[in-house]
Short mmCIF file of C-alpha atoms in Angstrom, two decimals:
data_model
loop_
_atom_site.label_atom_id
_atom_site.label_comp_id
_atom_site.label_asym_id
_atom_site.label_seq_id
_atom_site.Cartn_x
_atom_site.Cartn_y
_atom_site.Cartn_z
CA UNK A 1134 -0.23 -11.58 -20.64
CA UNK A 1135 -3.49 -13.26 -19.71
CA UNK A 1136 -4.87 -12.10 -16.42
CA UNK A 1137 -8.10 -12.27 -14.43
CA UNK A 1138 -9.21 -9.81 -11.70
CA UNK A 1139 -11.81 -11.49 -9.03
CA UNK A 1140 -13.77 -8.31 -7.09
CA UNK A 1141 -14.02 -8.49 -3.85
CA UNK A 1142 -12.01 -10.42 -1.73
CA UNK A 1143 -15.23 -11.61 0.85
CA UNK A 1144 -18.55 -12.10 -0.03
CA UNK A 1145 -21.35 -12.62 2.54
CA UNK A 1146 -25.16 -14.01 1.73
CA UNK A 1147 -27.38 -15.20 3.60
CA UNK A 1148 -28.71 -18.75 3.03
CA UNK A 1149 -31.55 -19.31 0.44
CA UNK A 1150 -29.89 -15.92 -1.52
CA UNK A 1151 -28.57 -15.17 -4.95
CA UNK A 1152 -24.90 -15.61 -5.09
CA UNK A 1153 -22.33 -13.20 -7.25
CA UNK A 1154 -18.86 -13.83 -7.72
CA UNK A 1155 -17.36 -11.80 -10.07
CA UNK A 1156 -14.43 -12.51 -12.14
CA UNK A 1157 -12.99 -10.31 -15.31
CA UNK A 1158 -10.44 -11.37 -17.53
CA UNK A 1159 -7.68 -9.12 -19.85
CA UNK A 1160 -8.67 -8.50 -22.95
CA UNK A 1161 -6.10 -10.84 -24.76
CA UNK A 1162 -7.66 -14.06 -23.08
CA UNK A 1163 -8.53 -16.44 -25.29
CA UNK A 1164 -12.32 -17.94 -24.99
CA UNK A 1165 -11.57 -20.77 -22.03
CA UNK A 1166 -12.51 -19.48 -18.54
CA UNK A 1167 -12.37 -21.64 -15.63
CA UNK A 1168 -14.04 -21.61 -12.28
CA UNK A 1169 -12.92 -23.63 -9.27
CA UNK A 1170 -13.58 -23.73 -5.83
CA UNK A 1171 -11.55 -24.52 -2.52
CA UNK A 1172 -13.07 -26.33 0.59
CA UNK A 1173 -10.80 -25.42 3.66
CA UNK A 1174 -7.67 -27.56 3.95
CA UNK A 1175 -8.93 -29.44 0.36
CA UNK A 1176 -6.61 -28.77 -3.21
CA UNK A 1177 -9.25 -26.71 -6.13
CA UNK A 1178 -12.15 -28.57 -7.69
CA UNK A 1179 -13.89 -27.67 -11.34
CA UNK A 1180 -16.73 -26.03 -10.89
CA UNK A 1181 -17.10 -24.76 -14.91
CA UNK A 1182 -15.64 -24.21 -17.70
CA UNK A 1183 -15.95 -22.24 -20.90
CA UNK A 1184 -14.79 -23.11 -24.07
CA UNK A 1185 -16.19 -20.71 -26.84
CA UNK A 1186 -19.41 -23.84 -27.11
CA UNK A 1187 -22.00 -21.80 -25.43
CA UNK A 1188 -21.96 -18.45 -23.39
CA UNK A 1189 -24.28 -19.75 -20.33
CA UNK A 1190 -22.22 -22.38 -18.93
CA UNK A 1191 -23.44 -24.64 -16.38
CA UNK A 1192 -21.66 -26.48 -13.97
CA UNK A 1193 -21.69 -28.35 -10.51
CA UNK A 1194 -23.59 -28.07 -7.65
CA UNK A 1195 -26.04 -25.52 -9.13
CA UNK A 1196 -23.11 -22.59 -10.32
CA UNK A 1197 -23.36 -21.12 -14.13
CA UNK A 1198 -21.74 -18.62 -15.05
CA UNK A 1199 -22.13 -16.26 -18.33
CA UNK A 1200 -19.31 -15.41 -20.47
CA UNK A 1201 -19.86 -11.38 -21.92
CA UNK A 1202 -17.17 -10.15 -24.04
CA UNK A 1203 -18.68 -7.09 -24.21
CA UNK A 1204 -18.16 -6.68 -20.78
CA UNK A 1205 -14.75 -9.09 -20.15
CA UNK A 1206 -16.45 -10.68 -17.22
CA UNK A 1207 -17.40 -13.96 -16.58
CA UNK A 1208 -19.47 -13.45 -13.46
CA UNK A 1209 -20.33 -16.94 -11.61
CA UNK A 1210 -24.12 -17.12 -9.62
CA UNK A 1211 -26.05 -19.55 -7.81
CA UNK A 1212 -29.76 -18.37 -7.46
CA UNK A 1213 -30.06 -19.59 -4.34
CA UNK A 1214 -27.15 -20.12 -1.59
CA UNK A 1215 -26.58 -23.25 0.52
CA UNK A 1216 -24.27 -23.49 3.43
CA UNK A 1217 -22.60 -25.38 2.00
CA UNK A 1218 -21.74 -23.15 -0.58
CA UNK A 1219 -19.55 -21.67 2.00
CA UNK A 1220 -15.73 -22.02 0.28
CA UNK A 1221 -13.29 -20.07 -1.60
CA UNK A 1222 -13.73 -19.54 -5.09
CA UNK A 1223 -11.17 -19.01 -7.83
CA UNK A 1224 -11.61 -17.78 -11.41
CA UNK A 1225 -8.40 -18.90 -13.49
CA UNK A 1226 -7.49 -18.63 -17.40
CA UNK A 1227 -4.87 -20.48 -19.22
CA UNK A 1228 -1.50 -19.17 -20.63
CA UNK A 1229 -1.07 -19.37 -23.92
CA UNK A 1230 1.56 -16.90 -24.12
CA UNK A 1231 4.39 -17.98 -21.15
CA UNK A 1232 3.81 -21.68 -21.17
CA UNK A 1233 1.43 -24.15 -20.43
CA UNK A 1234 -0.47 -22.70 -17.26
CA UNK A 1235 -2.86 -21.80 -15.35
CA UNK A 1236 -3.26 -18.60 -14.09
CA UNK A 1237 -5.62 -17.73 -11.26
CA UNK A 1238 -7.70 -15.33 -9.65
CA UNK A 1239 -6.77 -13.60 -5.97
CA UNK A 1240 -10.04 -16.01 -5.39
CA UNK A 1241 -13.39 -14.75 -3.67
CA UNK A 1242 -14.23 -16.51 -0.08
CA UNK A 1243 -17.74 -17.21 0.12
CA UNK A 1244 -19.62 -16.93 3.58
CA UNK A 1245 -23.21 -18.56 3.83
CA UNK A 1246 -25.32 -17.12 6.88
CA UNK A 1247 -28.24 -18.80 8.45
CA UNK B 96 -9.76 -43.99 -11.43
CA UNK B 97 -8.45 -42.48 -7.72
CA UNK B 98 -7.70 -38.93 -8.69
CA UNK B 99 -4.19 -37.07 -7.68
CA UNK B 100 -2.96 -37.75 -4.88
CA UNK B 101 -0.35 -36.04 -2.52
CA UNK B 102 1.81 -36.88 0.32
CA UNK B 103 2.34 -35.61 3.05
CA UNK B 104 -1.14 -33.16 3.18
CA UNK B 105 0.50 -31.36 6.27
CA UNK B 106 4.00 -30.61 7.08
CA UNK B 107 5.91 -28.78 9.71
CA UNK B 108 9.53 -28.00 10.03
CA UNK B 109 12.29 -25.67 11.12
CA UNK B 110 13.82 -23.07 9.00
CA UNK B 111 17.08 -24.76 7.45
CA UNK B 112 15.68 -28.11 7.33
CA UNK B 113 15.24 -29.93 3.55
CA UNK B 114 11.74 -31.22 2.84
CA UNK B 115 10.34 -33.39 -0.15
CA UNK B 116 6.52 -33.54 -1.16
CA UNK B 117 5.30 -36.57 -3.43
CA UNK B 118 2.17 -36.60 -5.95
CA UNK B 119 0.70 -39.07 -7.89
CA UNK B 120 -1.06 -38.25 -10.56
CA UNK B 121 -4.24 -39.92 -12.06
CA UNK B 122 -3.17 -42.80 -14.06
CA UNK B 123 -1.97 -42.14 -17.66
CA UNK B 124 -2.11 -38.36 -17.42
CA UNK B 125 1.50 -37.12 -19.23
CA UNK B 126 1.28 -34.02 -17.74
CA UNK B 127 2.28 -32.86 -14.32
CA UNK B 128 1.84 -29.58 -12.72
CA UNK B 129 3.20 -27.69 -9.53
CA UNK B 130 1.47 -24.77 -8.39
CA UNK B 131 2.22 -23.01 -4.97
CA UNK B 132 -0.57 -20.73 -2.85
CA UNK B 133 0.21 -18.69 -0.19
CA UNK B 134 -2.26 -17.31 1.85
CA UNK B 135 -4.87 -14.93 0.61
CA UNK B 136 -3.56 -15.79 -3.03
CA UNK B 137 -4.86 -17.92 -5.72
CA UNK B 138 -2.20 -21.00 -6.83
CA UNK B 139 1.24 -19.71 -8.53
CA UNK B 140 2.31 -21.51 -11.61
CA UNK B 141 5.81 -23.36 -10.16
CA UNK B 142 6.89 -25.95 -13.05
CA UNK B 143 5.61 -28.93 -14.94
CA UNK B 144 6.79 -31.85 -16.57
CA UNK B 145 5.36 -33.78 -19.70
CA UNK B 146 6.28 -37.54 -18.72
CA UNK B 147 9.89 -37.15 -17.57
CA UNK B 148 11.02 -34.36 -18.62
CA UNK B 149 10.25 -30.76 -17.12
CA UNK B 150 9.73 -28.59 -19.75
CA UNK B 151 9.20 -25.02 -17.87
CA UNK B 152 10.24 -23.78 -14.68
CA UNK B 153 8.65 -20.65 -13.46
CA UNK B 154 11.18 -17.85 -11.94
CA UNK B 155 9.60 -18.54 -8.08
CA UNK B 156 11.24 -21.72 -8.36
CA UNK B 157 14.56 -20.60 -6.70
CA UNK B 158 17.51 -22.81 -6.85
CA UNK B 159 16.67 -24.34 -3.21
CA UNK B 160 13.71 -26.09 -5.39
CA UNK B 161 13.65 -28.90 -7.30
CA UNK B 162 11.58 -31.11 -9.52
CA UNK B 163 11.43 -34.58 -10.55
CA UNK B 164 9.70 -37.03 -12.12
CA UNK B 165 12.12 -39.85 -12.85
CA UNK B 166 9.68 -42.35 -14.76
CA UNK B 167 6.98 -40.01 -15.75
CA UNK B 168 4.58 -41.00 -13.57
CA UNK B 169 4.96 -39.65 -9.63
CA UNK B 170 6.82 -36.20 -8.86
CA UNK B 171 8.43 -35.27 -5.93
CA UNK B 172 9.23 -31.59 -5.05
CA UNK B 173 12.06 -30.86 -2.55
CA UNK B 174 12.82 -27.46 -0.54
CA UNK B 175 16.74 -27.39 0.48
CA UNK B 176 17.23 -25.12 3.49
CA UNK B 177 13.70 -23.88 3.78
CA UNK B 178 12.91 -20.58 4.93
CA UNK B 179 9.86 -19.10 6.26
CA UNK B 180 8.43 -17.87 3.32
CA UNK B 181 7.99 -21.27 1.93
CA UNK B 182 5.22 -21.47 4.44
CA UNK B 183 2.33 -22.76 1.36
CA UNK B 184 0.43 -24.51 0.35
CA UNK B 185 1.64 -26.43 -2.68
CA UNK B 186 -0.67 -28.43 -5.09
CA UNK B 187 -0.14 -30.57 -7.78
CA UNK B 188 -2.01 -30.90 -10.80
CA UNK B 189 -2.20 -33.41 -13.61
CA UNK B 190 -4.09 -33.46 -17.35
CA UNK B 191 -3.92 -35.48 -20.30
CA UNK B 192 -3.46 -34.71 -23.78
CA UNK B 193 -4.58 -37.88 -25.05
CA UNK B 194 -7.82 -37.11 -23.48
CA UNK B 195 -8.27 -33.42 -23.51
CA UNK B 196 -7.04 -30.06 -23.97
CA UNK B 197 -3.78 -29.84 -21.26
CA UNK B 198 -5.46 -26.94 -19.54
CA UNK B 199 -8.26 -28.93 -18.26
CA UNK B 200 -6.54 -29.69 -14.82
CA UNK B 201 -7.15 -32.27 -12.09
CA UNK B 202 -5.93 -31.01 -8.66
CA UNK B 203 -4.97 -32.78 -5.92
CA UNK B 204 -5.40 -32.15 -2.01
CA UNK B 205 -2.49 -30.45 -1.62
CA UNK B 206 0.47 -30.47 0.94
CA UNK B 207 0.32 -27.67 3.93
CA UNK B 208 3.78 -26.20 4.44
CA UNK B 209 4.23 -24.56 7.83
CA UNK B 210 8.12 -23.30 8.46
CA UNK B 211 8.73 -22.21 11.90
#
């Protein structure tokens, strides 16, 4: 069954830094990799996607993220961090294989210092 | 174009008691997603529907849940006899497939479950 595995359930930078979220995927996942992000108390919004078009996707807000099959990851970054970067982030892959779904990440919270 | 919307974002209610969420998905999207997240968690696949009809039910959905979407365009989800572990948050999703590939998801807000 499709999977992903998010490392690291907290992840702490200070403001201005390089942000790493890192997100794997099973090895039977079709190319199309999501990332999404939660504000407190607010439902998921698309932050990227990848679709096979490009390995270096970009997306919202400054995120990209690089899709390395040799490596099963698709690792999202910011170069530099913004407090109001400060959310939870969730990596999620679709089922192909038990229905139409999506199936998510444990998801990475995100804390900006000043 | 006004994005999904759900109703009520924040509920609270005593273990026993029957509760009923409502989302409205953008307009024209066929499909219709449920997802639950507890805390700590990322979203749990629950069911979907393409127009009226549900077409998958995942095996969290116990028999106190249920589904609808009468005229394929809002849902409702109801809880009979909740019990504290439906304390969640439960989010709705919608997509189109006249549009796009159905995984390409639009989420809404969300409704906060508390159970006391």
């Amino acid at each position: 069954a499709q999977s992903v595995t998010q490392l690291g359930s907290h992840v702490s930078v200070s403001e201005g830094a390089l942000v790493l979220l890192r997100c794997n995927y099973s090895s039977s996942v079709p190319p199309y990799l999501f990332w999404y992000v939660q504000y407190p108390n607010q439902g998921l919004q698309l932050l990227l996607k990848y679709t096979s078009a490009a390995t270096l996707v970009k997306g919202i807000n400054g995120f990209e993220a690089e899709f390395k099959k040799s490596e099963t990851s698709f690792h999202l970054t910011k170069p530099s961090a913004h407090m109001s970067d400060a959310a939870e982030y969730f990596c999620a892959v679709p089922s192909f294989t038990y229905g139409n779904k999506l199936v998510f990440g444990a998801g990475t919270i995100l804390r900006v210092k000043s | 174009d006004t994005g999904v919307s759900q109703d009520p974002r924040h509920k609270i209610t005593k273990r026993g008691q029957n509760v009923t969420f409502r989302c409205d998905p953008i307009s024209e999207h066929n499909r219709l997603y449920w997802y639950r997240q507890t805390l700590g968690q990322g979203p749990e696949f629950l069911t979907y529907f393409q127009n009226e009809a549900q077409l998958e039910k995942s095996r969290l959905l116990s028999d106190r849940f249920s589904a609808e979407r009468p005229k394929g365009s809002f849902s409702t989800l109801e809880i009979q006899r909740t019990e504290q572990g439906d304390s969640a948050m439960y989010l709705c999703a919608s997509s189109s497939l006249a549009v796009g590939p159905w995984y390409e998801q639009y989420f809404g807000p969300g409704t906060r479950l508390t159970v006391t």
